[in-house]
Rosetta silent file (secondary structure, phi, psi, omega in degrees, C-alpha in Angstrom):
SEQUENCE: MNGDSRNLRLRVTGREQPDVDRLVEWVMNIAEARHRAYLNGEPDPYGLPPPDLAQPPARRDDETA
SCORE:     score description
SCORE:     0.000 S_00000001
   1 L     0.000  -19.110 -168.167   29.922  -13.058  -30.690 S_00000001
   2 H   -77.970  -25.122  162.125   30.768  -15.357  -28.035 S_00000001
   3 H   -60.439  -21.392  116.794   33.743  -12.359  -27.278 S_00000001
   4 H   -90.108   85.048  157.408   30.860  -10.039  -26.676 S_00000001
   5 L  -127.105  -54.056  143.466   28.727  -11.945  -24.568 S_00000001
   6 L   -15.788  -82.882 -155.523   31.864  -11.015  -21.709 S_00000001
   7 L   -88.700   36.609  155.191   30.972   -7.720  -22.071 S_00000001
   8 L  -109.503  127.524 -163.961   27.012   -8.120  -21.631 S_00000001
   9 L  -160.275  153.638  161.542   27.426   -9.393  -18.161 S_00000001
  10 L   -97.232  113.377  138.431   24.340   -7.793  -15.170 S_00000001
  11 L   -40.805  176.228 -165.986   26.331   -6.006  -12.913 S_00000001
  12 L   177.306  114.028  164.941   24.933   -6.910   -9.402 S_00000001
  13 L  -133.932  140.802 -179.453   26.088   -4.796   -6.556 S_00000001
  14 L   -55.644   72.283  141.242   25.419   -6.482   -2.766 S_00000001
  15 L  -115.864  158.872 -174.832   23.316   -4.627   -0.293 S_00000001
  16 L   -49.443  -49.910 -139.257   22.338   -5.850    3.988 S_00000001
  17 L  -117.044  128.759  169.917   19.912   -3.023    4.057 S_00000001
  18 L   -86.619 -143.159  143.461   17.480   -2.386    1.036 S_00000001
  19 L   -87.388   69.746  160.341   17.335    2.110    0.517 S_00000001
  20 H   -25.950  -60.806  159.318   14.474    2.617    2.412 S_00000001
  21 H   -17.888  -70.951 -147.750   14.445    6.459    1.256 S_00000001
  22 H   -54.972  -53.495  166.771   14.509    5.381   -1.916 S_00000001
  23 H   -98.218   35.784  175.547   11.675    3.108   -1.955 S_00000001
  24 H  -102.188  -26.654 -172.096    9.162    5.082   -0.426 S_00000001
  25 H   -70.613  -59.877  168.018   10.203    7.830   -2.753 S_00000001
  26 H   -44.676  -44.013  166.139    9.179    5.309   -5.410 S_00000001
  27 H   -90.321  157.146 -145.059    6.240    4.151   -4.274 S_00000001
  28 H    89.824  -93.313  136.851    5.065    7.862   -3.400 S_00000001
  29 H    31.457 -111.436  159.241    5.880    8.537   -6.440 S_00000001
  30 H   -15.648  -67.344 -145.302    3.410    5.954   -8.049 S_00000001
  31 H   -67.401  -24.306  179.992    0.993    6.944   -6.056 S_00000001
  32 H   -54.790  -41.670 -168.243    0.991   10.469   -6.611 S_00000001
  33 H   -63.642  -50.279  159.863    0.970    9.180  -10.043 S_00000001
  34 H   -32.503  -63.179  177.718   -1.983    7.479   -9.467 S_00000001
  35 H   -59.173  -65.993 -172.841   -3.826   10.514   -8.011 S_00000001
  36 H   -79.476    8.463  173.225   -3.329   12.789   -9.915 S_00000001
  37 H   -73.690  -29.375 -175.869   -4.451   10.594  -12.904 S_00000001
  38 L  -123.449   79.803  152.457   -8.015    9.797  -11.430 S_00000001
  39 L  -131.289  -32.634  170.959   -8.498   13.463  -10.517 S_00000001
  40 L   -51.870  -56.224 -173.248   -7.770   13.948  -13.942 S_00000001
  41 L    79.759   45.904  173.295  -10.195   11.192  -14.762 S_00000001
  42 L  -102.946  165.316 -177.270   -7.737    9.615  -17.028 S_00000001
  43 L   -94.127  159.857 -167.634   -6.818    5.467  -16.576 S_00000001
  44 L  -101.513  137.356 -173.186   -4.454    4.673  -14.555 S_00000001
  45 L    17.392  -80.855  174.201   -0.903    4.970  -15.461 S_00000001
  46 L   -63.053  -63.334 -172.868    0.526    1.826  -14.507 S_00000001
  47 L   101.818   38.180  169.174   -2.979   -0.114  -16.494 S_00000001
  48 L  -113.106  133.322 -167.933   -4.006   -1.025  -12.479 S_00000001
  49 L   -27.646  145.039  164.844   -7.212   -1.396  -11.418 S_00000001
  50 L   -83.799  153.614 -167.561   -8.694    0.908   -9.054 S_00000001
  51 L   -55.051  146.302 -152.513   -8.905    0.289   -5.520 S_00000001
  52 L  -112.223   92.699 -108.605  -11.941   -2.301   -4.286 S_00000001
  53 L  -131.524   -2.702 -168.739  -12.696    0.616   -1.525 S_00000001
  54 L  -106.236  -15.793  169.765  -16.818   -1.686   -0.732 S_00000001
  55 L  -136.568  152.290  170.955  -13.987   -4.287    0.909 S_00000001
  56 L   -28.307  168.850  134.781  -11.568   -4.443    3.590 S_00000001
  57 L  -107.642 -147.820 -114.645   -8.194   -4.787    3.045 S_00000001
  58 L  -143.515  139.885  155.018   -6.864   -8.336    2.906 S_00000001
  59 L   -38.151  119.703  167.704   -5.013   -9.111    6.108 S_00000001
  60 L  -116.740  143.428  174.796   -0.720   -9.688    6.018 S_00000001
  61 L   -34.859  -39.757  149.550    0.508  -12.575    7.521 S_00000001
  62 L    -3.426  -60.108 -147.725    2.778  -10.440    9.691 S_00000001
  63 L  -103.462  135.807 -159.587    0.098   -8.668   11.452 S_00000001
  64 L   -99.317  166.513  170.735   -0.852  -10.611   14.866 S_00000001
  65 L   -66.640    0.000    0.000   -5.379  -10.470   15.992 S_00000001
């Protein structure tokens, strides 16, 4: 068993900059799946609650007034 543990190491690749195109694609796919489920009257595929549209979105700390 001890010899097998050497083969189970997680491989990590480092990047200086994130792959923004890939992140945007993931976010858009999630948003599209949630929207499609909403239009079809189905539950959220990710188990997230619907947004509270009565409240304005919270300000981010890095935004200036």
